[in-house]
Structures are given as C-alpha cells and as structure tokens.
Amino acid sequence: MESQKNISPAVIKRLPRYYRYLGELLNHNIQKISSRELSLRMNVTASQIRQDLNCFGGFGQQGYGYNVEYLYHCIRRILGLDKSLCAILVGIGHLGQALANNSLFEKCGVRLIGLFDIADNLVGTAVGGETVRHFDTVGDFCAENRVDIAVLTVPRTETQAVAERLVRCGVFGFWNFANTELSLPDDPVKIENVHMRDSLMQLCYRLTNEGEILT
Amino acid sequence: MESQKNISPAVIKRLPRYYRYLGELLNHNIQKISSRELSLRMNVTASQIRQDLNCFGGFGQQGYGYNVEYLYHCIRRILGLDKSLCAILVGIGHLGQALANNSLFEKCGVRLIGLFDIADNLVGTAVGGETVRHFDTVGDFCAENRVDIAVLTVPRTETQAVAERLVRCGVFGFWNFANTELSLPDDPVKIENVHMRDSLMQLCYRLTNEGEILT
C-alpha cells in the first residue's frame, strides 16, 4: 500500500471520519467489521467506503470484512499521523491557550514544539508546559528546528503578514483559525482553515430557515 | 425575498463565505461589484454565484452588478443573523473559556446568555463577563429563558448525555466541539459539528502526501 497522488478532496475529508469511527470500534473491542456495518454507522454507502479505501489499495477480504486494528493503523499512516510532524502556535490569546492545552495535537501525532506571541505580558510565561517566545525570534527557531505546521491564532489583520514571514522561514503548513483566507503560493504551501464563524452561521441558518424558530 | 426550504447544503455552506467577502468589500468602501469580480475574489464561478443567489430570489441588476451593502444585509437576514438567537455554553474548560471570550457570537448576532459547568472551582466564577452556573440548574434556566443554541465543549464521553438533557429542556440547536457525532432526532434538532481534529488530520495528509515532507 503506497500513498497516492490525486486523491479527491472529498475522500481526504472522509479519511479522518473513518479513523475516528475505527478508533471508537477499537475502544469497544470490536476487531472486525463489514463495509455494510461500517457504512450504517458512518452514514456513507458501503460501496463508497470500498471505493474510498480502494484509492489506497483496498484492505478488505471478500466475505470477511475489515480487520479494524489493521485498517485503523493503515489510515493513520495514510493520513501521515505517524510522521511526528512538528508544529508551532502563533498567537497565545484565549484560543491559542486553549489549543496549547488541548490533546488534539497529540491525538494527531503532531508535536507542538513552540509557542509565539508579541505581547510583553505573555512572552516568557508558561502555557501548557511550554514557554511563550517572542515572535521576533521565530526565524532563529525555524533555522534550528524542523517546523512543518504553524497554527495561526493571531488577530485577523495580522494573519497574512505572519504567514508570509513564516513561509520565508520555510514553514509550508498552515492551520488557520483567523476568519480570513490566506493568499500564499499553492505550491508548496498547504492551508487548512477552521472557519468557526462560518460554522455557527450555518447553524443559525438551519435553525431559522429549517427549524421551528419564528421571531 | 422570502427564505426558502430545500436549499442545498452546498449553497448554505457558501453563504457565510459570501457574507465574509462582502463584509471585507464594505470595509474597503467598495459599494458595487459584478458577479465576475466577486467570483474572482471567491474562487467560485460567476454563474455559480448567480445560481446561489437566485435560490433566494436574486439580487443583481443586469449590467450593474450587485449593491454590496444591500446584498450583505440580505445574506445576513437569510442566514438568520438578525434574529438575535440566544446561546448557552456548556463546559467551561480552556476551549469553553476561549469561546466565551471570543467576539464570534456577537459577529453572528448570537447572544451568549449563560455559561454552565459542574466543576466546583468554576461554578460561581466570572468568565467573559458572565457568571458560570451549575449544569444542574440548566432546566430552570431554559424554562425562564429562550435558549436556541447550546455550545458543547464538554468532554467527549459526556457530550451525548448533556445534549439529550438539553433536548428535554427544549434546546434544539447544537454547536458541537466534541470529537464525536451526536445521536439525536433529526427533527427538530439541528447539529453543527466543529471537528478540529479532522481538520488538522487533513492538513497532515496534504503535507505528507502532496507536500515536500519526506520523513
């Protein structure tokens, strides 16, 4: 099984969901599952699951189904969670602090190796076991450490400039929490946006247009 | 212009993006824009924009384009952001505190009217200007106040039970930050999940499979 190029974004989007469901099955000590059972739990058709996994070479045995643990580890590897990617977090406000204290990096096999801000009252303090560094020193830090991902929780107006500076430091992965799109070269930069505001707005839409709320 | 039923999820997903871009145009004092210009900025085809907006009755004048401010306010109304929806936040850990201190509710026209937790060291303290209440009192609170949305930042294992209790209190909108799917009746419940972990995993995938990282 080799990782492949040109996998559609829709498939990539489903992979973490497969990983999550398989992890839950493992927690319940379930060792094998048919694509039909998996499809019922995931609300995706069985043929969709087979198709998705075939993109990576396929893992099922006809009439047996999937070995949960094997498939879980394969998807972990496909997702690159076994690569020990290294991340820094820039912007140690409320959200930055919440992320620095969150287990999600560990769960994704990502090592959070540096925290950066520019505020005097934050630089030098410890957050989630790491000391906050001044962003002015990020160039030296990136020269001395491999940094694969920058998590951006800086104010929206600063995000573009911070990202451009990091690209010059050789950082190409951005996990962007600012409510704005970054304008950076597609190659080699990879950006994943978390648009929390868009998500809340969709809920507002569904509640007021499809729901019971009449105001 | 009336809000309509049966709008596709893809259209609903694009509405907040239109709203965001139009807000940026207004910040730059741009008063009118053609669907072609808007499409270039948003990386969506002009015909897609016209089609999307036609779902709600259409807003452009042939040869003139869109009046930015008018369209902005129409989309605000379509999204239900003018309805002053009321939200409570359950789970005042790091992420809950970050959200309680975030301006995103205000930006979405949502009023955050209550914070709930069960931890003795949190109940009674002030977070983002609101006093944290004990979750045991949520029933009384919902009886006395209209609660449209519950923001769930409780531990994953508690999320389902907390949500079920809230449904019994008449809360039907859930903005769920736990890395799990809620199992609740589709009607009248509306759920919007923020799967931060899935998002980080997609970035890991793209960096290790489409990017430059060789480890």
XYZ file of N, CA, C and O in Angstrom, chain B residues 9-160:
608
model
N -27.256 21.908 0.890
C -26.233 22.183 1.904
C -25.028 22.923 1.325
O -24.417 23.744 2.005
N -24.686 22.634 0.053
C -23.520 23.288 -0.549
C -23.738 24.792 -0.658
O -22.823 25.583 -0.449
N -24.969 25.180 -0.992
C -25.290 26.613 -1.084
C -25.210 27.254 0.299
O -24.609 28.314 0.484
N -25.789 26.564 1.275
C -25.793 27.091 2.649
C -24.360 27.270 3.142
O -24.038 28.226 3.841
N -23.499 26.339 2.732
C -22.106 26.407 3.145
C -21.396 27.614 2.532
O -20.489 28.170 3.127
N -21.819 27.988 1.316
C -21.168 29.142 0.675
C -21.678 30.478 1.195
O -20.978 31.481 1.099
N -22.896 30.501 1.744
C -23.462 31.782 2.183
C -22.563 32.538 3.169
O -22.344 33.733 3.004
N -22.049 31.860 4.226
C -21.175 32.599 5.142
C -19.936 33.158 4.449
O -19.428 34.205 4.822
N -19.454 32.429 3.422
C -18.293 32.943 2.677
C -18.677 34.198 1.912
O -17.925 35.180 1.899
N -19.825 34.196 1.231
C -20.275 35.413 0.553
C -20.348 36.556 1.556
O -19.893 37.670 1.300
N -20.930 36.241 2.707
C -21.132 37.260 3.746
C -19.777 37.838 4.191
O -19.611 39.050 4.327
N -18.817 36.956 4.385
C -17.472 37.355 4.811
C -16.816 38.256 3.757
O -16.270 39.310 4.082
N -16.897 37.838 2.478
C -16.266 38.627 1.414
C -16.941 39.975 1.257
O -16.280 40.997 1.066
N -18.273 39.971 1.325
C -18.998 41.235 1.181
C -18.639 42.168 2.335
O -18.464 43.376 2.135
N -18.470 41.613 3.534
C -18.057 42.417 4.696
C -16.694 43.050 4.461
O -16.464 44.217 4.793
N -15.788 42.272 3.837
C -14.458 42.819 3.539
C -14.543 43.937 2.496
O -13.845 44.945 2.604
N -15.406 43.738 1.495
C -15.596 44.793 0.489
C -16.111 46.070 1.151
O -15.623 47.167 0.879
N -17.082 45.917 2.043
C -17.629 47.091 2.745
C -16.549 47.793 3.552
O -16.472 49.024 3.567
N -15.697 46.994 4.217
C -14.580 47.583 4.978
C -13.668 48.408 4.083
O -13.015 49.343 4.539
N -13.594 48.019 2.801
C -12.779 48.764 1.844
C -13.599 49.791 1.067
O -13.154 50.286 0.033
N -14.817 50.052 1.576
C -15.664 51.083 0.956
C -16.029 50.796 -0.493
O -16.218 51.725 -1.278
N -16.084 49.519 -0.859
C -16.499 49.160 -2.215
C -18.012 48.963 -2.196
O -18.532 48.158 -1.419
N -18.716 49.735 -3.016
C -20.181 49.777 -2.930
C -20.874 48.903 -3.965
O -22.011 48.516 -3.786
N -20.199 48.641 -5.095
C -20.822 47.708 -6.025
C -19.795 46.776 -6.639
O -18.602 47.098 -6.694
N -20.263 45.604 -7.066
C -19.350 44.594 -7.599
C -20.113 43.720 -8.594
O -21.300 43.426 -8.404
N -19.431 43.344 -9.665
C -20.058 42.438 -10.636
C -19.908 41.008 -10.127
O -19.015 40.714 -9.323
N -20.754 40.097 -10.618
C -20.613 38.704 -10.181
C -19.262 38.168 -10.646
O -18.673 37.315 -9.999
N -18.737 38.723 -11.757
C -17.440 38.264 -12.246
C -16.308 38.627 -11.267
O -15.474 37.794 -10.931
N -16.317 39.900 -10.814
C -15.295 40.314 -9.838
C -15.408 39.510 -8.547
O -14.417 39.051 -7.987
N -16.659 39.369 -8.068
C -16.888 38.615 -6.827
C -16.384 37.182 -6.994
O -15.757 36.614 -6.093
N -16.608 36.618 -8.193
C -16.202 35.234 -8.430
C -14.678 35.098 -8.428
O -14.141 34.120 -7.920
N -13.976 36.090 -8.981
C -12.515 36.043 -8.980
C -11.981 36.051 -7.558
O -11.097 35.287 -7.196
N -12.564 36.926 -6.722
C -12.117 37.017 -5.340
C -12.415 35.740 -4.560
O -11.666 35.357 -3.671
N -13.566 35.126 -4.865
C -14.000 33.989 -4.056
C -13.614 32.642 -4.623
O -13.849 31.609 -4.005
N -13.066 32.651 -5.847
C -12.688 31.395 -6.466
C -13.896 30.461 -6.668
O -13.841 29.268 -6.418
N -14.996 31.066 -7.082
C -16.234 30.354 -7.429
C -16.633 30.939 -8.783
O -16.356 32.110 -9.036
N -17.259 30.170 -9.674
C -17.612 30.752 -10.969
C -18.732 31.785 -10.809
O -19.544 31.700 -9.886
N -18.750 32.749 -11.744
C -19.772 33.801 -11.706
C -21.165 33.189 -11.828
O -22.118 33.642 -11.189
N -21.277 32.133 -12.635
C -22.606 31.541 -12.806
C -23.046 30.839 -11.519
O -24.227 30.803 -11.192
N -22.069 30.291 -10.800
C -22.375 29.675 -9.503
C -22.949 30.715 -8.538
O -23.941 30.471 -7.852
N -22.309 31.871 -8.501
C -22.789 32.935 -7.612
C -24.212 33.336 -7.987
O -25.084 33.440 -7.128
N -24.428 33.533 -9.307
C -25.781 33.919 -9.735
C -26.810 32.856 -9.355
O -27.878 33.156 -8.846
N -26.443 31.595 -9.610
C -27.337 30.484 -9.256
C -27.633 30.456 -7.760
O -28.776 30.306 -7.345
N -26.569 30.580 -6.953
C -26.738 30.527 -5.495
C -27.696 31.618 -5.040
O -28.625 31.371 -4.271
N -27.468 32.832 -5.533
C -28.279 33.950 -5.056
C -29.699 33.878 -5.609
O -30.641 34.327 -4.960
N -29.842 33.244 -6.784
C -31.185 33.072 -7.342
C -32.058 32.156 -6.473
O -33.277 32.243 -6.517
N -31.401 31.271 -5.683
C -32.170 30.435 -4.744
C -33.000 31.291 -3.806
O -34.009 30.853 -3.264
N -32.554 32.510 -3.591
C -33.219 33.386 -2.629
C -33.908 34.554 -3.333
O -34.256 35.547 -2.717
N -34.037 34.429 -4.655
C -34.775 35.451 -5.388
C -33.902 36.324 -6.281
O -34.412 37.025 -7.143
N -32.567 36.257 -6.096
C -31.669 37.049 -6.949
C -31.592 38.487 -6.495
O -32.538 39.021 -5.923
N -30.455 39.108 -6.722
C -30.236 40.458 -6.206
C -29.537 41.380 -7.190
O -29.389 42.552 -6.930
N -29.063 40.822 -8.315
C -28.262 41.639 -9.225
C -29.117 42.333 -10.271
O -30.235 41.908 -10.557
N -28.601 43.416 -10.804
C -29.239 44.040 -11.963
C -28.322 43.834 -13.149
O -27.136 44.133 -13.065
N -28.882 43.326 -14.259
C -28.093 43.094 -15.463
C -27.289 44.355 -15.808
O -27.840 45.453 -15.848
N -25.983 44.197 -15.975
C -25.148 45.320 -16.401
C -24.735 46.249 -15.275
O -23.920 47.145 -15.470
N -25.264 46.027 -14.093
C -24.896 46.879 -12.966
C -24.076 46.101 -11.936
O -23.092 46.574 -11.389
N -24.484 44.856 -11.726
C -23.818 44.048 -10.707
C -24.573 44.115 -9.397
O -25.775 44.404 -9.377
N -23.858 43.851 -8.312
C -24.511 43.785 -7.007
C -24.209 45.039 -6.198
O -23.084 45.523 -6.176
N -25.227 45.519 -5.500
C -25.032 46.559 -4.496
C -24.524 45.846 -3.244
O -25.234 45.029 -2.651
N -23.270 46.118 -2.879
C -22.593 45.331 -1.842
C -23.333 45.398 -0.502
O -23.597 44.367 0.126
N -23.694 46.608 -0.093
C -24.307 46.745 1.225
C -25.677 46.063 1.278
O -25.999 45.374 2.249
N -26.440 46.238 0.197
C -27.769 45.608 0.153
C -27.640 44.086 0.213
O -28.318 43.408 1.002
N -26.714 43.548 -0.611
C -26.522 42.100 -0.655
C -26.041 41.569 0.700
O -26.502 40.531 1.189
N -25.130 42.321 1.328
C -24.595 41.956 2.651
C -25.738 41.815 3.654
O -25.833 40.826 4.373
N -26.628 42.787 3.673
C -27.722 42.748 4.643
C -28.751 41.680 4.294
O -29.326 41.055 5.186
N -28.951 41.441 2.984
C -29.853 40.352 2.585
C -29.310 39.011 3.065
O -30.048 38.181 3.598
N -28.013 38.782 2.860
C -27.434 37.497 3.256
C -27.456 37.369 4.779
O -27.726 36.299 5.325
N -27.216 38.475 5.464
C -27.319 38.471 6.926
C -28.715 37.988 7.359
O -28.846 37.162 8.252
N -29.727 38.495 6.651
C -31.097 38.124 7.000
C -31.377 36.665 6.623
O -31.988 35.921 7.376
N -30.894 36.261 5.434
C -31.094 34.864 5.008
C -30.470 33.904 6.025
O -31.051 32.883 6.384
N -29.270 34.260 6.508
C -28.572 33.394 7.460
C -29.239 33.402 8.837
O -28.921 32.555 9.680
N -30.133 34.334 9.063
C -30.811 34.387 10.360
C -29.997 35.122 11.416
O -30.247 34.989 12.614
N -29.003 35.902 10.968
C -28.127 36.588 11.923
C -28.808 37.812 12.537
O -28.296 38.407 13.479
N -29.974 38.167 11.993
C -30.731 39.309 12.534
C -31.780 38.850 13.551
O -32.576 39.653 14.012
N -31.759 37.560 13.898
C -32.826 37.006 14.735
C -32.499 37.054 16.231
O -33.300 36.599 17.049
N -31.304 37.547 16.584
C -30.884 37.573 17.995
C -31.076 36.220 18.671
O -31.700 36.123 19.731
N -30.567 35.176 18.042
C -30.644 33.850 18.651
C -29.874 33.863 19.977
O -28.894 34.595 20.129
N -30.341 33.058 20.928
C -29.726 33.012 22.257
C -29.009 31.678 22.465
O -29.553 30.628 22.142
N -27.791 31.759 22.985
C -26.981 30.553 23.162
C -26.516 30.409 24.601
O -26.341 31.400 25.311
N -26.339 29.155 25.013
C -25.629 28.875 26.255
C -24.405 28.042 25.908
O -24.352 27.396 24.860
N -23.405 28.102 26.782
C -22.169 27.373 26.553
C -22.019 26.378 27.707
O -22.080 26.771 28.875
N -21.850 25.118 27.366
C -21.758 24.089 28.403
C -20.368 23.458 28.359
O -19.988 22.859 27.348
N -19.634 23.605 29.446
C -18.260 23.091 29.512
C -17.282 24.249 29.458
O -16.943 24.723 28.375
N -16.852 24.708 30.645
C -16.060 25.941 30.685
C -14.580 25.608 30.920
O -13.925 26.176 31.793
N -14.072 24.640 30.190
C -12.640 24.358 30.203
C -11.906 25.392 29.357
O -12.430 26.478 29.089
N -10.698 25.051 28.926
C -9.892 26.004 28.142
C -10.637 26.469 26.891
O -10.714 27.655 26.603
N -11.206 25.501 26.143
C -11.872 25.869 24.898
C -13.143 26.669 25.177
O -13.418 27.676 24.509
N -13.916 26.235 26.169
C -15.129 26.960 26.540
C -14.806 28.398 26.933
O -15.500 29.338 26.527
N -13.740 28.574 27.694
C -13.348 29.923 28.103
C -12.924 30.761 26.899
O -13.236 31.956 26.811
N -12.204 30.117 25.993
C -11.784 30.840 24.784
C -12.996 31.295 23.987
O -13.054 32.427 23.507
N -13.997 30.425 23.867
C -15.196 30.786 23.111
C -15.995 31.869 23.832
O -16.506 32.800 23.204
N -16.079 31.760 25.164
C -16.836 32.759 25.934
C -16.214 34.145 25.780
O -16.895 35.159 25.912
N -14.913 34.175 25.504
C -14.214 35.448 25.359
C -14.061 35.883 23.905
O -13.389 36.858 23.610
N -14.669 35.131 22.999
C -14.487 35.393 21.574
C -15.639 36.252 21.044
O -16.775 36.103 21.471
N -15.316 37.113 20.086
C -16.349 38.008 19.550
C -17.223 37.325 18.500
O -18.095 37.949 17.910
N -16.983 36.030 18.250
C -17.693 35.420 17.117
C -19.194 35.353 17.323
O -19.955 35.427 16.346
N -19.638 35.199 18.548
C -21.098 35.164 18.783
C -21.717 36.496 18.377
O -22.695 36.545 17.634
N -21.098 37.552 18.883
C -21.577 38.904 18.572
C -21.588 39.119 17.060
O -22.557 39.653 16.508
N -20.516 38.676 16.383
C -20.420 38.870 14.934
C -21.515 38.099 14.192
O -21.862 38.447 13.077
N -22.012 37.038 14.814
C -23.079 36.259 14.191
C -24.449 36.687 14.706
O -25.455 36.029 14.419
N -24.476 37.753 15.488
C -25.758 38.226 16.015
C -26.352 37.298 17.071
O -27.549 37.333 17.347
N -25.505 36.434 17.655
C -25.985 35.475 18.663
C -25.646 36.011 20.058
O -24.536 36.481 20.290
N -26.611 35.965 20.960
C -26.383 36.424 22.335
C -26.032 35.246 23.221
O -26.802 34.294 23.334
N -24.852 35.307 23.833
C -24.423 34.241 24.749
C -24.971 34.606 26.126
O -24.484 35.546 26.768
N -26.003 33.875 26.574
C -26.717 34.322 27.779
C -26.454 33.451 29.008
O -26.907 33.782 30.101
N -25.704 32.359 28.852
C -25.441 31.539 30.026
C -24.254 30.615 29.844
O -24.022 30.114 28.750
N -23.479 30.442 30.930
C -22.346 29.523 30.924
C -22.593 28.460 31.993
O -23.000 28.784 33.108
N -22.317 27.206 31.649
C -22.602 26.112 32.588
C -21.418 25.145 32.694
O -20.744 24.866 31.692
N -21.208 24.646 33.901
C -20.205 23.609 34.136
C -20.643 22.857 35.401
O -21.673 23.198 35.998
N -19.863 21.837 35.768
C -20.190 21.150 37.025
C -19.043 21.260 38.030
O -19.204 20.866 39.180
N -17.899 21.804 37.604
C -16.720 21.830 38.482
C -16.862 22.915 39.551
O -17.144 24.073 39.244
N -16.649 22.513 40.810
C -16.780 23.440 41.941
C -15.891 24.673 41.791
O -16.269 25.770 42.196
N -14.698 24.454 41.229
C -13.773 25.593 41.121
C -14.148 26.554 39.993
O -13.538 27.607 39.838
N -15.141 26.198 39.177
C -15.573 27.076 38.081
C -16.926 27.724 38.373
O -17.140 28.897 38.083
N -17.838 26.932 38.931
C -19.193 27.443 39.190
C -19.102 28.647 40.131
O -18.418 28.594 41.156
N -19.729 29.738 39.738
C -19.703 30.960 40.546
C -18.634 31.955 40.123
O -18.689 33.122 40.491
N -17.661 31.500 39.336
C -16.625 32.434 38.855
C -17.136 33.160 37.606
O -18.096 32.718 36.972
N -16.479 34.266 37.278
C -16.883 35.039 36.097
C -15.946 34.720 34.934
O -14.724 34.704 35.086
N -16.525 34.431 33.780
C -15.754 34.159 32.555
C -16.345 35.019 31.438
O -17.551 34.915 31.156
N -15.520 35.871 30.849
C -16.008 36.741 29.772
C -17.196 37.586 30.206
O -18.105 37.827 29.408
N -17.224 37.977 31.496
C -18.288 38.853 31.974
C -19.554 38.145 32.443
O -20.495 38.780 32.921
N -19.598 36.800 32.304
C -20.771 36.027 32.744
C -20.370 35.120 33.904
O -19.275 34.566 33.908
N -21.278 34.927 34.847
C -21.007 34.010 35.954
C -21.346 32.575 35.530
O -22.396 32.328 34.946
N -20.424 31.661 35.827
C -20.644 30.258 35.470
C -21.689 29.658 36.419
O -21.574 29.785 37.643
N -22.714 29.005 35.862
C -23.762 28.365 36.652
C -23.529 26.864 36.689
O -22.878 26.305 35.811
N -24.137 26.215 37.697
C -24.042 24.754 37.770
C -24.991 24.144 36.733
O -26.125 24.594 36.594
N -24.515 23.112 36.037
C -25.333 22.498 34.990
C -26.625 21.890 35.544
O -27.608 21.737 34.823
N -26.642 21.569 36.840
C -27.876 21.062 37.460
C -29.028 22.055 37.357
O -30.190 21.662 37.451
N -28.692 23.344 37.179
C -29.745 24.370 37.154
C -30.190 24.705 35.730
O -30.954 25.645 35.522
N -29.693 23.927 34.751
C -29.951 24.295 33.353
C -31.436 24.203 32.992
O -31.932 24.955 32.154
N -32.144 23.274 33.645
C -33.573 23.115 33.367
C -34.346 24.370 33.734
O -35.144 24.881 32.925
N -34.099 24.893 34.931
C -34.757 26.134 35.360
C -34.395 27.284 34.431
O -35.255 28.077 34.052
N -33.100 27.337 34.065
C -32.639 28.427 33.200
C -33.382 28.394 31.855
O -33.833 29.427 31.358
N -33.512 27.197 31.297
C -34.179 27.072 29.988
C -35.685 27.338 30.099
O -36.315 27.753 29.128
N -36.241 27.089 31.275
C -37.665 27.380 31.468
C -37.889 28.893 31.516
O -38.933 29.388 31.083
N -36.875 29.615 32.024
C -37.028 31.065 32.207
C -36.513 31.882 31.029
O -36.831 33.061 30.900
N -35.650 31.259 30.206
C -35.021 31.987 29.097
C -35.175 31.209 27.802
O -35.139 29.983 27.808
N -35.315 31.924 26.707
C -35.311 31.248 25.413
C -33.871 30.848 25.097
O -32.974 31.694 25.093
N -33.634 29.576 24.865
C -32.292 29.113 24.502
C -32.394 28.407 23.148
O -33.024 27.354 23.034
N -31.807 29.001 22.133
C -31.872 28.428 20.788
C -30.719 27.473 20.511
O -30.861 26.513 19.758
N -29.554 27.786 21.086
C -28.329 27.052 20.747
C -27.579 26.687 22.020
O -27.425 27.518 22.918
N -27.119 25.430 22.090
C -26.180 25.046 23.144
C -24.830 24.779 22.491
O -24.744 23.996 21.538
N -23.811 25.457 22.977
C -22.448 25.225 22.504
C -21.853 24.175 23.425
O -21.806 24.375 24.643
N -21.434 23.045 22.858
C -20.977 21.925 23.684
C -19.464 21.813 23.652
O -18.874 21.451 22.628
N -18.839 22.138 24.773
C -17.390 21.970 24.911
C -17.113 21.125 26.144
O -16.171 21.388 26.889
N -17.956 20.125 26.341
C -17.769 19.180 27.458
C -16.910 18.016 26.968
O -16.720 17.840 25.764
N -16.376 17.201 27.891
C -15.596 16.042 27.439
C -16.440 15.136 26.547
O -17.656 15.032 26.721
N -15.762 14.505 25.613
C -16.406 13.689 24.595
C -17.377 12.671 25.195
O -18.482 12.474 24.687
N -16.967 12.048 26.281
C -17.787 10.987 26.879
C -19.080 11.530 27.492
O -20.018 10.771 27.731
N -19.125 12.817 27.781
C -20.312 13.417 28.416
C -21.266 14.024 27.401
O -22.409 14.362 27.728
N -20.782 14.212 26.171
C -21.499 15.054 25.219
C -22.914 14.562 24.927
O -23.869 15.339 24.940
N -23.057 13.263 24.679
C -24.367 12.724 24.314
C -25.383 12.929 25.444
O -26.507 13.393 25.203
